[in-house]
Amino acid sequence: MKKISLTKMIILGLILGMIAGVAINNMVTAETAKSYAADISIFTTIFLRMVKMIIAPLVISTLVVGIAKMGDAKTLGRIFSKTFFLFICASLLSIALGLVIVNIFQPGAGINFVPHDAGVVAAVKSEPFTLKVFISHAVPTSIVDAMARNEILQIVVFSIFLGCSLAAIGEKAEPIVKVLDSLVHVMLKLTGYVMLFAPLTVFAAISGLIAERGLGVMVSAGIFMGEFYLTLGMLWAILIGLSTMIVGPCIARLTKSIFEPALLAFTTSSSEAAFPGTLDKLEKFGVSSKIASFVLPIGYSFNLVGSMAYCSFATVFIAQACNIELSMGEQITMLLILMLTSKGMAGVPRASMVVIAATLNQFNIPEAGLILLMGVDPFLDMGRSATNVMSNAMGAAIVGRWEGEHFGQGCRGTAPVKSPEQERPVTEQSEVAMS
C-alpha cells in the first residue's frame, strides 16, 4: 500500500465511487438510494470535520511565523501590496470571463422560467452588501469564536496583527515564534494522518451523490454544466499561461504537483480540504515558507476565482432564463458589485448561492431562479473548489517570483549562488565538523 501514492488512491476511490453510485441508483428504489447517500455521508462529514480542526491552528501558526520572519514592516507592506494587486486582477479576470462566456453561449435563452413559489430557496438568505457588513464580518470579536466557527477571514486578520506585533518586539518574541514554528510541523504531520482517509471520503462522497441524483442530473443539465466547465478550463489556461510568462516554464512542475490537492478539493467540493496539501506542494516547489504561508491563507478569502466566475455566470444565466435583459452598463455594475460581495466567502455554507441571491436582489431578478441551479450546484461546486486551489497556488508562486525567489531549472531570474560550504556534500561536511 505504501507504494501507491495518495493521488492514485484518490483516483481509485473516485472511479469505484462512480461505479458503486451508478449501480445503486439503477438497482434499488429511490428511497433506498436516498437512505444510502444519507448514511454514507458520515465518512465525508467526519473527514471534513477533521480537516476543519486542522485549518485554524495551521493558518495561525504558518501566517504568524511567516510574518514574524519577514523582519520588518516594509517587507510585509511590499508583499501585502503585491498580493492584493494580484488578487484584484485575478478577481476582475474571473468575473469578466464568466460574463463574456455566458453572453456568448446564452445557456438560459429559451428556458422561459416563470417563478411560482420561492419557498424552495427560502433557506438561502441574502444580506444586502454594505461596507459595514463586510468589516463587521472581517474583524473578529474573539479569536476563539473565529476558530470555533472556522472563519478564515477573521483568523487571517488576527494572525496578521499578531505576526506584526511579534516582528515589532524583536528578540522577546523568539520563544513564541519557535513554539508556533514547531506547531507548523506538528500540524503538517497531523495533516498527513488525516489525508490517509481521503480515498475513503472520495468514494463515499461520489457514490452517495450519484446514487441519490443519478448521472441523469448531469446529462439533463449538460449544456449549462458544459459551458461553465469550459469557462473554468479557459480560466485555468489563462492563469497558468500568465504564471508561465511571469515565473517561467517551470510552472508546469507546480501545476503537476498541485494535481493531488486540486483533485481532493474537486471530489470533496471543499477548498479547505486542500489547504494543507497545497501549502506543502508550494514549499516543495521552492516558494519560501514566509511567502506561501502569507499568500495562501489570504487567498482563501480574496482569491476564490472559481467561485467568482460562477457567480457572474450563474446570475446572468438566471436573468436569461427569466427573459430579463441586462444592459452592458448593468453587467459592468454587476462585475463591480461581485468584486466586493465575493470577498470573504470561505467558510460560509453555500457561499456562492448566498452571493448570487444578493446579486439577484440588486437587479430585480427573481430569487426563485436559484431553483434552476440547485440540482446541479453540487457538481459545479467540485470544479469551483479545484479552480480555487489552482489559482491560490499560482498566486503564491507569482508573488514569490516578484520577491526575487528562484524555483529551479526553467524558472526566470537568477538562481542564488551557493557558498562552498553549501555545495560540499553532506558527508564531507560532517567529516569536517567531526575533525
Coordinates of C-alpha atoms in Angstrom, one line a residue:
M1 CA 0.0 0.0 0.0
K2 CA 2.9 2.3 0.8
K3 CA 4.0 2.1 -2.9
I4 CA 0.7 3.5 -4.1
S5 CA 0.6 7.3 -4.0
L6 CA -2.3 9.2 -2.4
T7 CA -3.2 10.7 -5.8
K8 CA -3.7 7.2 -7.3
M9 CA -5.7 6.1 -4.2
I10 CA -8.0 9.1 -4.6
I11 CA -8.5 8.4 -8.3
L12 CA -9.2 4.8 -7.5
G13 CA -11.8 6.0 -4.9
L14 CA -13.3 8.3 -7.4
I15 CA -13.7 5.5 -10.1
L16 CA -15.1 3.0 -7.6
G17 CA -17.4 5.6 -6.2
M18 CA -18.9 6.3 -9.6
I19 CA -19.3 2.6 -10.3
A20 CA -21.0 2.0 -7.0
G21 CA -23.2 5.1 -7.3
V22 CA -24.5 4.1 -10.8
A23 CA -25.1 0.5 -9.6
I24 CA -27.1 1.6 -6.5
N25 CA -29.0 4.2 -8.5
N26 CA -30.1 1.6 -11.1
M27 CA -30.6 -1.4 -8.8
V28 CA -32.5 -0.1 -5.8
T29 CA -35.5 2.2 -5.1
A30 CA -35.2 5.9 -4.9
E31 CA -35.9 5.7 -1.2
T32 CA -33.1 3.2 -0.6
A33 CA -30.7 5.2 -2.7
K34 CA -31.5 8.3 -0.7
S35 CA -31.0 6.4 2.6
Y36 CA -27.6 5.1 1.3
A37 CA -26.5 8.6 0.4
A38 CA -27.5 9.9 3.8
D39 CA -25.8 7.1 5.7
I40 CA -22.5 7.0 3.8
S41 CA -22.2 10.8 4.0
I42 CA -21.0 10.2 7.6
F43 CA -17.5 9.5 6.1
T44 CA -17.4 12.8 4.3
T45 CA -18.7 14.6 7.4
I46 CA -16.0 13.1 9.6
F47 CA -13.2 13.8 7.1
L48 CA -14.3 17.5 6.6
R49 CA -14.6 17.9 10.4
M50 CA -11.0 16.6 10.8
V51 CA -9.8 19.0 8.1
K52 CA -11.6 21.9 9.8
M53 CA -9.9 21.0 13.1
I54 CA -6.6 21.5 11.4
I55 CA -7.3 24.7 9.4
A56 CA -7.4 27.3 12.3
P57 CA -4.1 26.2 14.1
L58 CA -2.4 25.7 10.8
V59 CA -3.4 29.1 9.3
I60 CA -2.5 30.9 12.6
S61 CA 0.9 29.2 13.0
T62 CA 2.0 29.4 9.4
L63 CA 0.8 33.0 8.8
V64 CA 2.2 34.4 12.1
V65 CA 5.6 32.7 11.7
G66 CA 5.8 33.9 8.1
I67 CA 5.1 37.5 9.0
A68 CA 7.4 37.4 12.1
K69 CA 10.2 36.1 9.9
M70 CA 9.8 38.9 7.4
G71 CA 11.6 41.0 9.9
D72 CA 10.2 44.5 9.1
A73 CA 7.0 46.3 8.3
K74 CA 8.5 47.5 4.9
T75 CA 8.8 43.9 3.7
L76 CA 5.4 43.0 4.9
G77 CA 3.8 46.0 3.3
R78 CA 5.6 45.2 0.0
I79 CA 4.4 41.6 -0.1
F80 CA 0.9 42.5 1.0
S81 CA 0.5 45.2 -1.7
K82 CA 1.8 42.7 -4.4
T83 CA -0.6 40.0 -3.1
F84 CA -3.6 42.4 -3.0
F85 CA -2.9 43.7 -6.5
L86 CA -2.6 40.2 -7.9
F87 CA -5.8 39.1 -6.3
I88 CA -7.7 42.1 -7.6
C89 CA -6.5 41.4 -11.1
A90 CA -7.5 37.7 -10.8
S91 CA -10.9 38.6 -9.5
L92 CA -11.6 41.0 -12.3
L93 CA -10.4 38.5 -14.9
S94 CA -12.6 35.6 -13.5
I95 CA -15.8 37.6 -13.1
A96 CA -15.3 39.2 -16.6
L97 CA -14.7 35.8 -18.2
G98 CA -17.9 34.4 -16.6
L99 CA -19.8 37.4 -18.1
V100 CA -18.3 37.0 -21.5
I101 CA -18.9 33.3 -21.8
V102 CA -22.5 33.4 -20.6
N103 CA -23.2 36.2 -23.0
I104 CA -21.7 34.3 -25.9
F105 CA -23.4 31.0 -25.4
Q106 CA -26.7 32.2 -23.8
P107 CA -27.3 29.0 -21.8
G108 CA -30.5 30.4 -20.2
A109 CA -32.1 31.6 -23.5
G110 CA -35.4 29.7 -24.3
I111 CA -35.9 28.3 -20.8
N112 CA -38.7 30.9 -20.1
F113 CA -38.6 30.2 -16.4
V114 CA -41.7 31.6 -14.6
P115 CA -41.2 31.8 -10.8
H116 CA -44.2 30.4 -8.9
D117 CA -43.0 29.6 -5.5
A118 CA -39.8 30.8 -3.9
G119 CA -40.2 28.6 -0.9
V120 CA -37.5 26.2 -2.1
V121 CA -34.9 28.9 -1.9
A122 CA -36.1 30.3 1.4
A123 CA -33.0 28.8 3.2
V124 CA -30.7 31.0 1.1
K125 CA -30.6 34.2 2.9
S126 CA -29.2 37.2 1.1
E127 CA -27.9 40.0 3.2
P128 CA -27.6 43.4 1.4
F129 CA -23.9 44.2 1.0
T130 CA -22.5 47.2 2.8
L131 CA -19.1 48.2 3.8
K132 CA -20.3 48.0 7.4
V133 CA -21.4 44.3 6.9
F134 CA -18.0 43.4 5.3
I135 CA -15.9 45.0 8.0
S136 CA -18.0 43.5 10.7
H137 CA -17.6 40.1 9.2
A138 CA -13.8 40.5 8.7
V139 CA -12.8 41.8 12.2
P140 CA -13.2 39.1 14.9
T141 CA -14.7 39.9 18.3
S142 CA -12.9 36.8 19.7
I143 CA -10.2 34.7 18.1
V144 CA -11.6 31.7 20.0
D145 CA -15.0 32.3 18.5
A146 CA -13.5 32.7 15.0
M147 CA -11.5 29.5 15.4
A148 CA -14.6 27.6 16.6
R149 CA -16.6 28.7 13.5
N150 CA -13.6 28.4 11.2
E151 CA -14.0 32.0 9.9
I152 CA -10.9 32.1 7.7
L153 CA -11.0 35.8 7.1
Q154 CA -11.2 36.6 10.8
I155 CA -8.4 34.2 11.6
V156 CA -6.3 35.9 8.9
V157 CA -6.9 39.3 10.3
F158 CA -5.9 38.2 13.8
S159 CA -2.8 36.4 12.5
I160 CA -1.6 39.5 10.6
F161 CA -1.9 41.6 13.8
L162 CA -0.2 39.0 15.9
G163 CA 2.6 38.5 13.4
C164 CA 3.2 42.2 13.1
S165 CA 3.3 42.6 16.9
L166 CA 5.8 39.7 17.2
A167 CA 8.0 41.2 14.5
A168 CA 7.9 44.6 16.2
I169 CA 9.2 43.4 19.6
G170 CA 12.2 41.5 18.1
E171 CA 14.2 39.1 20.3
K172 CA 11.5 38.9 23.0
A173 CA 9.2 37.3 20.5
E174 CA 11.6 34.5 19.7
P175 CA 10.2 31.9 22.2
I176 CA 6.7 32.4 20.9
V177 CA 7.8 32.2 17.2
K178 CA 9.7 29.0 18.0
V179 CA 6.7 27.4 19.6
L180 CA 4.5 28.4 16.6
D181 CA 7.1 27.1 14.2
S182 CA 7.1 23.8 16.0
L183 CA 3.3 23.8 15.8
V184 CA 3.5 24.2 12.0
H185 CA 5.5 21.0 11.7
V186 CA 3.2 19.2 14.1
M187 CA 0.1 20.3 12.1
L188 CA 1.6 19.2 8.8
K189 CA 2.3 15.8 10.3
L190 CA -1.2 15.6 11.6
T191 CA -2.4 16.6 8.1
G192 CA -0.6 13.6 6.7
Y193 CA -2.5 11.3 9.0
V194 CA -5.8 12.9 8.2
M195 CA -5.2 12.7 4.4
L196 CA -5.0 8.9 4.7
F197 CA -8.8 9.0 5.0
A198 CA -9.1 10.9 1.7
P199 CA -9.7 8.0 -0.7
L200 CA -12.5 6.6 1.5
T201 CA -14.0 10.0 1.7
V202 CA -13.9 10.4 -2.1
F203 CA -15.6 7.1 -2.5
A204 CA -18.3 8.0 -0.1
A205 CA -18.9 11.5 -1.5
I206 CA -19.1 10.4 -5.2
S207 CA -21.1 7.2 -4.7
G208 CA -23.6 8.9 -2.4
L209 CA -24.1 11.9 -4.8
I210 CA -24.6 9.7 -7.9
A211 CA -26.7 7.1 -6.1
E212 CA -29.2 9.7 -5.0
R213 CA -29.2 12.0 -8.0
G214 CA -28.0 9.7 -10.8
L215 CA -26.0 10.6 -13.8
G216 CA -29.2 11.8 -15.4
V217 CA -28.9 15.0 -13.5
M218 CA -25.6 15.7 -15.2
V219 CA -27.0 14.8 -18.6
S220 CA -30.1 16.9 -18.3
A221 CA -28.2 20.0 -17.3
G222 CA -25.3 19.1 -19.5
I223 CA -25.3 22.2 -21.6
F224 CA -25.2 24.6 -18.7
M225 CA -22.6 22.5 -16.9
G226 CA -20.5 22.0 -20.0
E227 CA -20.4 25.7 -20.7
F228 CA -19.4 26.6 -17.2
Y229 CA -16.7 23.9 -17.1
L230 CA -15.5 25.4 -20.4
T231 CA -15.3 28.7 -18.6
L232 CA -13.2 27.1 -15.8
G233 CA -11.0 25.4 -18.4
M234 CA -10.3 28.7 -20.1
L235 CA -9.6 30.3 -16.6
W236 CA -7.1 27.6 -15.9
A237 CA -5.4 28.1 -19.2
I238 CA -5.2 31.9 -18.8
L239 CA -3.9 31.8 -15.2
I240 CA -1.4 29.1 -15.9
G241 CA -0.3 30.9 -19.1
L242 CA 0.2 34.2 -17.2
S243 CA 2.1 32.4 -14.5
T244 CA 4.4 30.8 -17.1
M245 CA 5.1 34.3 -18.5
I246 CA 6.0 35.7 -15.1
V247 CA 7.6 32.7 -13.3
G248 CA 8.8 30.6 -16.3
P249 CA 8.2 27.2 -17.9
C250 CA 8.9 25.6 -14.5
I251 CA 5.4 26.4 -13.5
A252 CA 4.5 23.1 -15.2
R253 CA 6.1 21.4 -12.3
L254 CA 3.8 23.2 -9.8
T255 CA 0.8 22.5 -12.0
K256 CA 1.6 18.8 -11.9
S257 CA 2.3 18.8 -8.2
I258 CA -0.9 20.5 -7.1
F259 CA -3.0 18.0 -9.1
E260 CA -3.4 15.9 -5.9
P261 CA -4.7 18.7 -3.6
A262 CA -6.9 20.0 -6.5
L263 CA -8.3 16.5 -7.1
L264 CA -9.1 16.3 -3.4
A265 CA -10.9 19.7 -3.5
F266 CA -12.8 18.5 -6.6
T267 CA -14.0 15.3 -5.1
T268 CA -14.9 16.7 -1.7
S269 CA -16.2 20.1 -3.0
S270 CA -14.1 21.8 -0.4
S271 CA -11.2 24.2 -1.0
E272 CA -10.3 23.9 2.8
A273 CA -9.6 20.2 2.4
A274 CA -6.8 21.0 0.0
F275 CA -5.2 23.8 2.1
P276 CA -2.5 21.7 3.9
G277 CA -1.6 19.8 0.8
T278 CA -1.3 22.9 -1.3
L279 CA 1.0 24.6 1.3
D280 CA 3.2 21.5 1.3
K281 CA 3.4 21.4 -2.5
L282 CA 4.3 25.1 -2.7
E283 CA 7.2 24.8 -0.3
K284 CA 8.5 21.7 -2.2
F285 CA 8.3 23.7 -5.4
G286 CA 10.5 26.3 -3.9
V287 CA 8.2 29.1 -2.6
S288 CA 9.6 30.2 0.7
S289 CA 7.5 29.4 3.8
K290 CA 7.1 33.1 4.6
I291 CA 5.6 33.8 1.2
A292 CA 3.4 30.6 0.9
S293 CA 2.1 30.9 4.5
F294 CA 1.2 34.6 3.9
V295 CA -0.3 34.4 0.4
L296 CA -2.3 31.2 0.7
P297 CA -4.5 31.9 3.7
I298 CA -5.3 35.4 2.4
G299 CA -6.1 33.8 -1.0
Y300 CA -8.8 31.6 0.7
S301 CA -10.7 34.8 1.4
F302 CA -9.8 37.1 -1.5
N303 CA -8.8 34.8 -4.4
L304 CA -11.7 32.4 -4.9
V305 CA -11.7 32.9 -8.7
G306 CA -13.7 29.7 -9.5
S307 CA -16.5 30.8 -7.2
M308 CA -16.4 34.4 -8.6
A309 CA -16.6 33.2 -12.2
Y310 CA -19.6 31.1 -11.2
C311 CA -21.4 34.0 -9.5
S312 CA -21.3 36.1 -12.7
F313 CA -22.0 33.2 -15.0
A314 CA -25.0 31.9 -12.9
T315 CA -26.5 35.4 -12.2
V316 CA -26.7 36.2 -15.9
F317 CA -27.9 32.7 -16.7
I318 CA -30.9 33.2 -14.3
A319 CA -31.6 36.5 -15.9
Q320 CA -31.6 34.9 -19.4
A321 CA -33.9 32.1 -18.1
C322 CA -36.4 34.7 -16.8
N323 CA -36.2 36.7 -20.0
I324 CA -34.7 39.7 -18.3
E325 CA -32.4 41.8 -20.5
L326 CA -29.3 43.2 -18.7
S327 CA -27.6 46.1 -20.4
M328 CA -23.8 46.4 -20.7
G329 CA -23.8 49.1 -18.0
E330 CA -25.8 46.8 -15.7
Q331 CA -23.4 44.0 -16.3
I332 CA -20.3 46.2 -15.6
T333 CA -22.1 47.3 -12.4
M334 CA -22.6 43.6 -11.5
L335 CA -18.9 43.0 -12.0
L336 CA -18.0 45.7 -9.6
I337 CA -20.6 44.5 -7.0
L338 CA -19.3 40.9 -7.3
M339 CA -15.8 42.2 -6.7
L340 CA -16.9 43.2 -3.2
T341 CA -19.6 40.7 -2.3
S342 CA -17.5 37.7 -3.2
K343 CA -14.8 38.6 -0.7
G344 CA -14.8 36.5 2.5
M345 CA -16.8 33.7 1.0
A346 CA -14.6 31.0 2.5
G347 CA -16.2 29.1 5.4
V348 CA -19.7 30.3 4.6
P349 CA -22.0 27.4 3.8
R350 CA -23.3 27.5 0.2
A351 CA -21.5 30.8 -0.1
S352 CA -21.8 31.1 -3.9
M353 CA -25.6 30.7 -3.7
V354 CA -25.7 33.4 -1.0
V355 CA -23.7 35.8 -3.1
I356 CA -25.8 35.1 -6.2
A357 CA -29.0 35.6 -4.2
A358 CA -27.7 39.0 -3.0
T359 CA -26.8 40.0 -6.6
L360 CA -30.2 39.0 -7.9
N361 CA -31.8 41.4 -5.5
Q362 CA -29.7 44.2 -6.7
F363 CA -31.0 43.8 -10.3
N364 CA -34.6 42.8 -9.5
I365 CA -34.2 39.3 -10.8
P366 CA -36.4 36.7 -9.1
E367 CA -34.6 34.8 -6.4
A368 CA -36.7 31.8 -7.3
G369 CA -34.4 31.4 -10.3
L370 CA -32.0 29.8 -7.9
I371 CA -34.1 26.7 -8.3
L372 CA -32.5 26.3 -11.7
L373 CA -29.1 25.9 -10.1
M374 CA -29.9 23.7 -7.1
G375 CA -30.0 20.4 -8.9
V376 CA -26.5 20.8 -10.4
D377 CA -24.8 23.0 -7.9
P378 CA -23.0 20.1 -6.1
F379 CA -21.4 19.1 -9.4
L380 CA -20.4 22.6 -10.2
D381 CA -19.0 23.2 -6.7
M382 CA -16.5 20.5 -7.4
G383 CA -15.0 22.4 -10.3
R384 CA -15.1 25.7 -8.4
S385 CA -13.2 24.3 -5.5
A386 CA -10.4 22.8 -7.6
T387 CA -10.1 26.1 -9.5
N388 CA -9.7 28.0 -6.3
V389 CA -6.9 25.7 -5.2
M390 CA -5.1 26.2 -8.5
S391 CA -5.4 30.0 -8.5
N392 CA -4.1 30.3 -5.0
A393 CA -1.1 28.1 -5.8
M394 CA -0.3 30.2 -8.9
G395 CA -0.7 33.4 -6.9
A396 CA 1.8 32.3 -4.3
A397 CA 4.4 31.4 -6.9
I398 CA 3.9 34.7 -8.7
V399 CA 4.4 36.7 -5.5
G400 CA 7.5 34.6 -4.7
R401 CA 8.9 35.4 -8.2
W402 CA 8.2 39.1 -7.7
E403 CA 10.1 38.9 -4.4
G404 CA 13.1 37.6 -6.3
E405 CA 12.7 33.9 -5.4
H406 CA 14.0 31.3 -7.9
F407 CA 12.4 27.9 -8.2
G408 CA 15.0 25.9 -10.1
Q409 CA 15.5 24.9 -13.7
G410 CA 13.2 26.5 -16.2
C411 CA 12.4 29.5 -14.0
R412 CA 13.0 33.1 -14.7
G413 CA 15.5 35.1 -12.7
T414 CA 18.9 34.2 -11.4
A415 CA 19.4 31.2 -9.1
P416 CA 21.1 32.1 -5.8
V417 CA 24.8 31.4 -5.7
K418 CA 25.7 28.7 -3.2
S419 CA 28.7 29.1 -0.9
P420 CA 31.4 26.4 -1.0
E421 CA 30.1 25.0 2.3
Q422 CA 26.6 24.6 0.8
E423 CA 28.0 22.9 -2.3
R424 CA 30.1 20.4 -0.3
P425 CA 28.4 17.0 0.0
V426 CA 26.7 16.4 3.4
T427 CA 29.1 13.5 4.3
E428 CA 32.1 15.7 3.6
Q429 CA 30.6 18.5 5.8
S430 CA 30.0 16.0 8.6
E431 CA 33.7 14.8 8.4
V432 CA 34.9 18.4 8.6
A433 CA 32.7 19.1 11.6
M434 CA 33.9 16.0 13.4
S435 CA 37.6 16.9 12.9

